[in-house]
PDB file of C-alpha atoms and ligand atoms in Angstrom:
ATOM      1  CA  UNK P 296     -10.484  24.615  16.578  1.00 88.00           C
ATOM      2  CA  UNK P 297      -9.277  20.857  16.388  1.00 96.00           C
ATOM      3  CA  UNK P 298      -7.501  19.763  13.543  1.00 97.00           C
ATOM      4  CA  UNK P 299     -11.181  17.635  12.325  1.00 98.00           C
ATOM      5  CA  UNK P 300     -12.490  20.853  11.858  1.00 98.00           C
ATOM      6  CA  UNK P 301     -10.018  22.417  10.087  1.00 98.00           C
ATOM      7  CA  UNK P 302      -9.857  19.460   7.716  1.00 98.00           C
ATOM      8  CA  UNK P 303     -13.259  19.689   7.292  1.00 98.00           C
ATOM      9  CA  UNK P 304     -12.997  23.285   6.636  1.00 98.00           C
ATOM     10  CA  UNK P 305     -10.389  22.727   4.417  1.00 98.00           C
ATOM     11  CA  UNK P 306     -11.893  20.963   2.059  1.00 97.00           C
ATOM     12  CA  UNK P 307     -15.384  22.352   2.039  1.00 97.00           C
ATOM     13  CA  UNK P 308     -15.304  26.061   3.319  1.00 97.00           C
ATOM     14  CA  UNK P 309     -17.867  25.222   6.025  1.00 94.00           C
ATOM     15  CA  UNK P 310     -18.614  22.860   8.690  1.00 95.00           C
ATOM     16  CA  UNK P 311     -21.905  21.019   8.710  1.00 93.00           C
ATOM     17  CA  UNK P 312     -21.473  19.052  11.918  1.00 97.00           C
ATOM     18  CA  UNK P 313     -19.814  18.891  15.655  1.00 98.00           C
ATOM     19  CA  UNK P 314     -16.162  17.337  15.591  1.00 98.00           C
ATOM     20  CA  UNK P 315     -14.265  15.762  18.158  1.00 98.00           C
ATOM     21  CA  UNK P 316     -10.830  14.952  18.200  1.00 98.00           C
ATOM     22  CA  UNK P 317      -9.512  12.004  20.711  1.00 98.00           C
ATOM     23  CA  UNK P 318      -5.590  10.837  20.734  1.00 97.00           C
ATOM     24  CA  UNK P 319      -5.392   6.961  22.345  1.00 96.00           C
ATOM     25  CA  UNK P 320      -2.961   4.852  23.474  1.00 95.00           C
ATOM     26  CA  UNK P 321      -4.739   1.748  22.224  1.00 94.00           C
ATOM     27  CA  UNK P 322      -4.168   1.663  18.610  1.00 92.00           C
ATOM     28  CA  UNK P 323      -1.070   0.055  17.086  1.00 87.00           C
ATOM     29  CA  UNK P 324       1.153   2.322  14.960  1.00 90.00           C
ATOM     30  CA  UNK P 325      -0.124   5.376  13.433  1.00 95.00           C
ATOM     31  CA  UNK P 326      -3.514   3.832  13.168  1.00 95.00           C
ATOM     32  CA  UNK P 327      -6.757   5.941  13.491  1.00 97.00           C
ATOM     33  CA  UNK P 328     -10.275   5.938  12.656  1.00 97.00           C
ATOM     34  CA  UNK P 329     -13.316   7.714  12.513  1.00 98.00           C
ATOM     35  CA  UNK P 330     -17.119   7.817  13.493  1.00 98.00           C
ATOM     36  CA  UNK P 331     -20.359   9.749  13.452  1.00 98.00           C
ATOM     37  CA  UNK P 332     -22.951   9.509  15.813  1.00 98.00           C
ATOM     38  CA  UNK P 333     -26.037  11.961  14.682  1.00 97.00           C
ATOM     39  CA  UNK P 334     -24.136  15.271  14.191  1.00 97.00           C
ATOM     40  CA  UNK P 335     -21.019  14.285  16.237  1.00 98.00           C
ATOM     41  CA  UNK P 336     -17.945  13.439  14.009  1.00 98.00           C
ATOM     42  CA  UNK P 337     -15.178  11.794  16.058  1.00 98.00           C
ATOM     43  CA  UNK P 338     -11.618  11.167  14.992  1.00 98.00           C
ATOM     44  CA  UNK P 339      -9.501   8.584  16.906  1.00 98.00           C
ATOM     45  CA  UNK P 340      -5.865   8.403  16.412  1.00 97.00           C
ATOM     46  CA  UNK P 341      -3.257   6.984  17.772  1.00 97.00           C
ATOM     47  CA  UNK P 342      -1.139   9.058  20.720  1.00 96.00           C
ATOM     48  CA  UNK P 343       1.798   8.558  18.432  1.00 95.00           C
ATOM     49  CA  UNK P 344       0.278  10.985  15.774  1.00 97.00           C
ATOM     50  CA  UNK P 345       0.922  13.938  18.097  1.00 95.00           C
ATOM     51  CA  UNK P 346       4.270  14.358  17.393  1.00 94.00           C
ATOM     52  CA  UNK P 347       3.630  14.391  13.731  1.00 96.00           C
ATOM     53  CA  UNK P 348       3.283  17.646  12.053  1.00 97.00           C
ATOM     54  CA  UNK P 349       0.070  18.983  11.558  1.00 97.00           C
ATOM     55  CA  UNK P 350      -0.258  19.509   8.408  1.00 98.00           C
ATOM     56  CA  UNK P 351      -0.158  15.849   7.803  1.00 98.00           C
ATOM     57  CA  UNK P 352      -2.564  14.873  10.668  1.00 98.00           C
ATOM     58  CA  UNK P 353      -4.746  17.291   8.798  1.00 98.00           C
ATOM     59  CA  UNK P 354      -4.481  15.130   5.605  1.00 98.00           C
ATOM     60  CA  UNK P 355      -5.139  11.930   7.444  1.00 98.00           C
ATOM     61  CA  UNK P 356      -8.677  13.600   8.767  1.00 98.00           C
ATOM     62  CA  UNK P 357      -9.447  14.450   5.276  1.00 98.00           C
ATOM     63  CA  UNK P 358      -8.714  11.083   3.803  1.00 97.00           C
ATOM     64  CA  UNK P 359     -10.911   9.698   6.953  1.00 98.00           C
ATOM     65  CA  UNK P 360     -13.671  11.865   6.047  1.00 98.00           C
ATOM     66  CA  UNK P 361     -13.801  11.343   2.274  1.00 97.00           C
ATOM     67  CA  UNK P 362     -14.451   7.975   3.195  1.00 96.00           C
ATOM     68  CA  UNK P 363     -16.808   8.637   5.846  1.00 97.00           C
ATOM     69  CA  UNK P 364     -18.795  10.642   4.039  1.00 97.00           C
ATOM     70  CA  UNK P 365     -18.145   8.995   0.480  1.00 96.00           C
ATOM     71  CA  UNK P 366     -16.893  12.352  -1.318  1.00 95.00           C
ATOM     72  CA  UNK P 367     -14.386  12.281  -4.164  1.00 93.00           C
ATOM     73  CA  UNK P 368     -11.422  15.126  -2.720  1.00 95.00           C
ATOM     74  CA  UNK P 369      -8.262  16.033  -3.583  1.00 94.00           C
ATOM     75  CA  UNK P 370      -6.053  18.439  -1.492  1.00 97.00           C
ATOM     76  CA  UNK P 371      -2.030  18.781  -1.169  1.00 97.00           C
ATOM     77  CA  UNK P 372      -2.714  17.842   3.069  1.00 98.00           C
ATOM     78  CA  UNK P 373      -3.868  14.821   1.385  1.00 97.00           C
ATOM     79  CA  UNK P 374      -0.817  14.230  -1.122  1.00 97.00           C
ATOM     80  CA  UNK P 375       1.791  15.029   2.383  1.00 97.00           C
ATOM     81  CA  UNK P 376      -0.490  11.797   4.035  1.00 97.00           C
ATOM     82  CA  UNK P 377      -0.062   9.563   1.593  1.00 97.00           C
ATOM     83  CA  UNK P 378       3.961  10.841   0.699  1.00 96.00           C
ATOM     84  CA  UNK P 379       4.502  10.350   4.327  1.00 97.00           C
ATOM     85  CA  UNK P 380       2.984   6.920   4.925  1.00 96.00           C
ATOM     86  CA  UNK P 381       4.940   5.939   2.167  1.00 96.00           C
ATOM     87  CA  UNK P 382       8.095   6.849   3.454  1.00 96.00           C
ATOM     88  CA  UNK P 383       7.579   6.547   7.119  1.00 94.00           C
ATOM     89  CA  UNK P 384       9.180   2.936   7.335  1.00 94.00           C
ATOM     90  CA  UNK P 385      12.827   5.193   6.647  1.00 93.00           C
ATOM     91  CA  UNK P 386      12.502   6.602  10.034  1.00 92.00           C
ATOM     92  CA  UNK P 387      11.112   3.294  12.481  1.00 93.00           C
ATOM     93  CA  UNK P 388      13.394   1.772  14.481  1.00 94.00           C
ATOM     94  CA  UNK P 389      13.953  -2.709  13.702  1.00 96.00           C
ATOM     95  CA  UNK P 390      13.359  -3.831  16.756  1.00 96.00           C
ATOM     96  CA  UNK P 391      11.225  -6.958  16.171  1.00 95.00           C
ATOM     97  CA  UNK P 392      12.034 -10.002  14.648  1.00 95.00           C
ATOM     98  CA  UNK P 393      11.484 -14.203  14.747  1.00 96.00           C
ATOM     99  CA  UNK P 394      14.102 -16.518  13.760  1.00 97.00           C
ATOM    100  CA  UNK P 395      11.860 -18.543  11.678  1.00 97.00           C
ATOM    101  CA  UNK P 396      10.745 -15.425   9.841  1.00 98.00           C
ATOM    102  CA  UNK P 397      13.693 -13.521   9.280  1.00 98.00           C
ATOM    103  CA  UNK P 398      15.171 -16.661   7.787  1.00 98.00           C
ATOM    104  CA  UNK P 399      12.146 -16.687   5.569  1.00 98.00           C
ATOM    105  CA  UNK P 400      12.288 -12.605   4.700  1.00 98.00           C
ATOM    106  CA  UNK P 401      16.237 -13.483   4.075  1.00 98.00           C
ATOM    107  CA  UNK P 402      16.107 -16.489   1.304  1.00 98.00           C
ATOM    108  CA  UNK P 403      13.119 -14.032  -0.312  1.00 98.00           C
ATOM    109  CA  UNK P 404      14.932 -11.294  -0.166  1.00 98.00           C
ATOM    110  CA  UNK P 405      17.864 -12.855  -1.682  1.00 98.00           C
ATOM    111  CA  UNK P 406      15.770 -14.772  -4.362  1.00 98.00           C
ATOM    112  CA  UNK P 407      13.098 -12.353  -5.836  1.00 98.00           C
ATOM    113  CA  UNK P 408      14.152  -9.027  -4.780  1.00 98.00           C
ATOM    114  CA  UNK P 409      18.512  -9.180  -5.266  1.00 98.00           C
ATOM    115  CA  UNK P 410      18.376  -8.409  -1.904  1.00 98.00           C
ATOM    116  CA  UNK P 411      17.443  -4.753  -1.574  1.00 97.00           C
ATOM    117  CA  UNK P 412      14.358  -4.827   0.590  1.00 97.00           C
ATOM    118  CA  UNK P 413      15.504  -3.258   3.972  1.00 97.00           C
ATOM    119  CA  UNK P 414      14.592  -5.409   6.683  1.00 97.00           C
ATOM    120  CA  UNK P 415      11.041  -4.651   8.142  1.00 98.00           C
ATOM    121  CA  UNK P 416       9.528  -5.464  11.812  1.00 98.00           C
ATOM    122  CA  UNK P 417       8.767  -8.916  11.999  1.00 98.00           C
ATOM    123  CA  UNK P 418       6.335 -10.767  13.596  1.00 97.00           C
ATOM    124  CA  UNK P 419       3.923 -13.539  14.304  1.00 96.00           C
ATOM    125  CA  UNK P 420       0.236 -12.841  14.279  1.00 93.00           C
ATOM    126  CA  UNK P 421      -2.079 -15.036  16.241  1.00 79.00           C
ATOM    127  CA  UNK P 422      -4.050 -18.080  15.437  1.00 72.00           C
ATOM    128  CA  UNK P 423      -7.160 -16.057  15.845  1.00 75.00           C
ATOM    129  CA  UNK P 424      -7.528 -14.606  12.458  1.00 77.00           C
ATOM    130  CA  UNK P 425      -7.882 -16.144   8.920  1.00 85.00           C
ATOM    131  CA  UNK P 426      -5.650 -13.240   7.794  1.00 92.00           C
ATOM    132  CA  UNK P 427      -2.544 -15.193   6.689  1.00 95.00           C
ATOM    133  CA  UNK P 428      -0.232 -12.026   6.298  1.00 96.00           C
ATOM    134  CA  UNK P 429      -0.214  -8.433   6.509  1.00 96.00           C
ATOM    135  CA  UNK P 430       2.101  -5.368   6.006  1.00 97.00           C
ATOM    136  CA  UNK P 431       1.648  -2.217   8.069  1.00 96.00           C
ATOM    137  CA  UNK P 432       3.248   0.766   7.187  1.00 95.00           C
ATOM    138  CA  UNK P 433       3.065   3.182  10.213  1.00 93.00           C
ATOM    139  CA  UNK P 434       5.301   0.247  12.142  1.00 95.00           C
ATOM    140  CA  UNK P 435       6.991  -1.297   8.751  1.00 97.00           C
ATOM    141  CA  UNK P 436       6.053  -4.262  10.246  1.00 97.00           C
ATOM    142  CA  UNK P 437       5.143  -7.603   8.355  1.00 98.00           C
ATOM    143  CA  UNK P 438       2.742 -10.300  10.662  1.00 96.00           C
ATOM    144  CA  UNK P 439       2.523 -13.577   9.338  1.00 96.00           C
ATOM    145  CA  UNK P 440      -0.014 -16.011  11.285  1.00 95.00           C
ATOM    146  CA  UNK P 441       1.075 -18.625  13.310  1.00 93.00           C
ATOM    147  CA  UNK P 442      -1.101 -21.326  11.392  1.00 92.00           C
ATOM    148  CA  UNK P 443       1.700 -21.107   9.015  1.00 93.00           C
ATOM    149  CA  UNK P 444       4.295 -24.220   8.791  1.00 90.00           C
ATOM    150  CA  UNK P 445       5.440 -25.457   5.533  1.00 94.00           C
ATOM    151  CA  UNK P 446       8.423 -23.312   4.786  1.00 97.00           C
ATOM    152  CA  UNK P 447       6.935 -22.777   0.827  1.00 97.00           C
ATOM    153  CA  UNK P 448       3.762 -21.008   2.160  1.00 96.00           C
ATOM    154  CA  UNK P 449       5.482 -19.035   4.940  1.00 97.00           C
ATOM    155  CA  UNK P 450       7.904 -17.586   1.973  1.00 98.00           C
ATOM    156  CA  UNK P 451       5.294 -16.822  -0.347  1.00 98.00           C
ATOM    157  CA  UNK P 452       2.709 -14.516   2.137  1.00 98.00           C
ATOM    158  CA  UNK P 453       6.553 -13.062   2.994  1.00 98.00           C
ATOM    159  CA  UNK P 454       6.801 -12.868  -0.507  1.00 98.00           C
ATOM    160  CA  UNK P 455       3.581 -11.099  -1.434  1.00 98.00           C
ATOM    161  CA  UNK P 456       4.058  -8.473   1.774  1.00 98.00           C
ATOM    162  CA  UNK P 457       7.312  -7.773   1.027  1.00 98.00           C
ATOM    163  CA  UNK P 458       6.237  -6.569  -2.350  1.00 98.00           C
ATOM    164  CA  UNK P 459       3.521  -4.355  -0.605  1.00 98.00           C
ATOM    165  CA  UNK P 460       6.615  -2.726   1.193  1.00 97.00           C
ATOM    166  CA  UNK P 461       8.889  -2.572  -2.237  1.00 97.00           C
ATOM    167  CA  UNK P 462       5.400  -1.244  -4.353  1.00 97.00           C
ATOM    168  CA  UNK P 463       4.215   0.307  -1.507  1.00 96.00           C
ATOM    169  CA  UNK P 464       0.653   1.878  -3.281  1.00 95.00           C
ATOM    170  CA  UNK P 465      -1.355   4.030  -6.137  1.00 95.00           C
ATOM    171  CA  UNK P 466      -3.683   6.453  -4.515  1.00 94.00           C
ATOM    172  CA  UNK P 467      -6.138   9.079  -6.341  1.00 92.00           C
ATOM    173  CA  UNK P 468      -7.672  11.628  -3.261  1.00 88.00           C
ATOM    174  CA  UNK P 469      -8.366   9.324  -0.644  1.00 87.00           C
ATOM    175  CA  UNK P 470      -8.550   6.071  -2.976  1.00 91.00           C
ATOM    176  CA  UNK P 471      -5.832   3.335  -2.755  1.00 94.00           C
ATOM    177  CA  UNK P 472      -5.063   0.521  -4.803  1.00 96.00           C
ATOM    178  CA  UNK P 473      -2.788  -1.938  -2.984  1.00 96.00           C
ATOM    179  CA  UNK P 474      -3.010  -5.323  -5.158  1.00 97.00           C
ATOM    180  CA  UNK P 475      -1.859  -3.242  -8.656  1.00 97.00           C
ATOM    181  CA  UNK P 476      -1.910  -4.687 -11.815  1.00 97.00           C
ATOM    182  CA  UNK P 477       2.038  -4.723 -11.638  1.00 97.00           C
ATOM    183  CA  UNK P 478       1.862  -6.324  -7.933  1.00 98.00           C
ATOM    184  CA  UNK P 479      -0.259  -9.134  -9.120  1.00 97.00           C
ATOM    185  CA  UNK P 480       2.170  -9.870 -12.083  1.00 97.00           C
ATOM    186  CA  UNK P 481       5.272  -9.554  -9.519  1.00 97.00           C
ATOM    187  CA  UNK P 482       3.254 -11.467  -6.933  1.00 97.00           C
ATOM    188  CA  UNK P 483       3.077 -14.995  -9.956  1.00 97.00           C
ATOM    189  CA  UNK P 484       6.726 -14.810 -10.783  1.00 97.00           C
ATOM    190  CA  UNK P 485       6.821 -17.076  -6.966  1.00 98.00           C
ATOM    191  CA  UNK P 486       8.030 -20.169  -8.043  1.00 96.00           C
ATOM    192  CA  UNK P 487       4.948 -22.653  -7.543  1.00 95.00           C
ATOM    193  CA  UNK P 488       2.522 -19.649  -6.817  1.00 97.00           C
ATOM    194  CA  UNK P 489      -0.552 -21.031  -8.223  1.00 96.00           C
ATOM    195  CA  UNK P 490       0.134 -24.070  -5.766  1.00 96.00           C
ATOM    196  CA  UNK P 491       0.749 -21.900  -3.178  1.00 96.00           C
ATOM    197  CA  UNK P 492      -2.168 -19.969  -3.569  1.00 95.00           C
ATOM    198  CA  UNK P 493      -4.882 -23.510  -3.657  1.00 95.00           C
ATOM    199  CA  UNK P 494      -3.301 -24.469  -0.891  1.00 94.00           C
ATOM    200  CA  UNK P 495      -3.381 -21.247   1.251  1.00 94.00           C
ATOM    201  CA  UNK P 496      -7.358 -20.318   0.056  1.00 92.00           C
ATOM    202  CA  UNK P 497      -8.262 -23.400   2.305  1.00 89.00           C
ATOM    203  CA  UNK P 498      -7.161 -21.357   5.492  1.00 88.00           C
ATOM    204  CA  UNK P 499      -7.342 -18.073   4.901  1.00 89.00           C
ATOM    205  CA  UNK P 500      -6.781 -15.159   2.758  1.00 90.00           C
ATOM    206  CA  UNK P 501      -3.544 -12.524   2.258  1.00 90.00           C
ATOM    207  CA  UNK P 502      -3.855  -9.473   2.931  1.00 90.00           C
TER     208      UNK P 502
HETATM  209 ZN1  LIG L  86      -1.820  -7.679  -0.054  1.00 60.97          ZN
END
């Protein structure tokens, strides 16, 4: 028995269709993902989740297959997921970081956040995607693309996934709300954020 099935199992008391469980070294982090092909559900994860305890791979497989198969679920494997991805960035080693950025994360840290935001991974993303900024938490690592120069845009997508690290995220079952009500009033107190904001929706979004 894999631990697909016993998710499944888990949460419904009977198992409809063939699973298939596949660990791979080509995802970043602890991410994962999930397909179905005819009767043949298949979980991909990455090799790191192995060493993490079952129980909580178990929640990640249910929180893959509410959303696969768009059903509403609530379990305490999927409360450990979600408890664990938020505190995961305690344990990962800082072993990444860019001058230019950490200087950034440093004047943002010291001016919106009194300095209490541990310092993440940091790194550049490539020029290849319109995705300005992102926060992951299996690695704590912030990206911020290249395409980035002026010093005021690079702080506020720093800004606005540093808060994602601080907030971290609601979640209901599988659901999770990332851009809050109280992140989007934290994210405006950025001095010239409505500036910011024009001028970054011309090359790409935050995410
Ligand atoms: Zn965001």
């Amino acid at each position: 028995m894999n631990i697909l099935y016993e998710a499944y199992w888990l949460l419904w008391n009977n198992v409809s269709y063939e699973t298939q469980v596949r660990y791979s070294g080509h995802f970043k982090g602890l991410n994962a993902s999930i397909t179905k092909k005819g009767n043949m559900i298949t979980l991909n994860l990455s090799k790191k989740w192995k060493q993490i305890e079952k129980d909580i791979q178990i929640g990640l497989a249910q929180v893959l297959l509410c959303k696969l198969l768009k059903k509403k679920e609530r379990s305490q494997y999927i409360e450990l997921y979600h408890y664990f991805m938020k505190s995961i960035h305690i344990a990962i080693p800082k072993t990444k970081t860019e001058p230019i950025l950490e200087e950034s994360f440093n004047r943002v840290n010291k001016e919106y956040f009194e300095g209490i935001i541990e310092k993440p991974n940091l790194e550049w993303a490539g020029n290849n995607t319109r995705t300005l900024g992102t926060y992951d938490y299996g690695t704590d690592t912030i990206r911020i693309s290249r395409i980035l120069q002026e010093e005021q845009l690079i702080d506020y997508v720093m800004h606005h996934e540093m808060l994602h690290k601080h907030l971290k995220y609601k979640h209901k079952g599988h659901k999770t709300r990332h851009h809050t009500t109280q992140f989007r009033t934290k994210e405006k107190e950025f001095q010239n954020a409505e500036e910011c904001e024009r001028k970054l929706r011309r090359v790409g979004s935050i995410s």
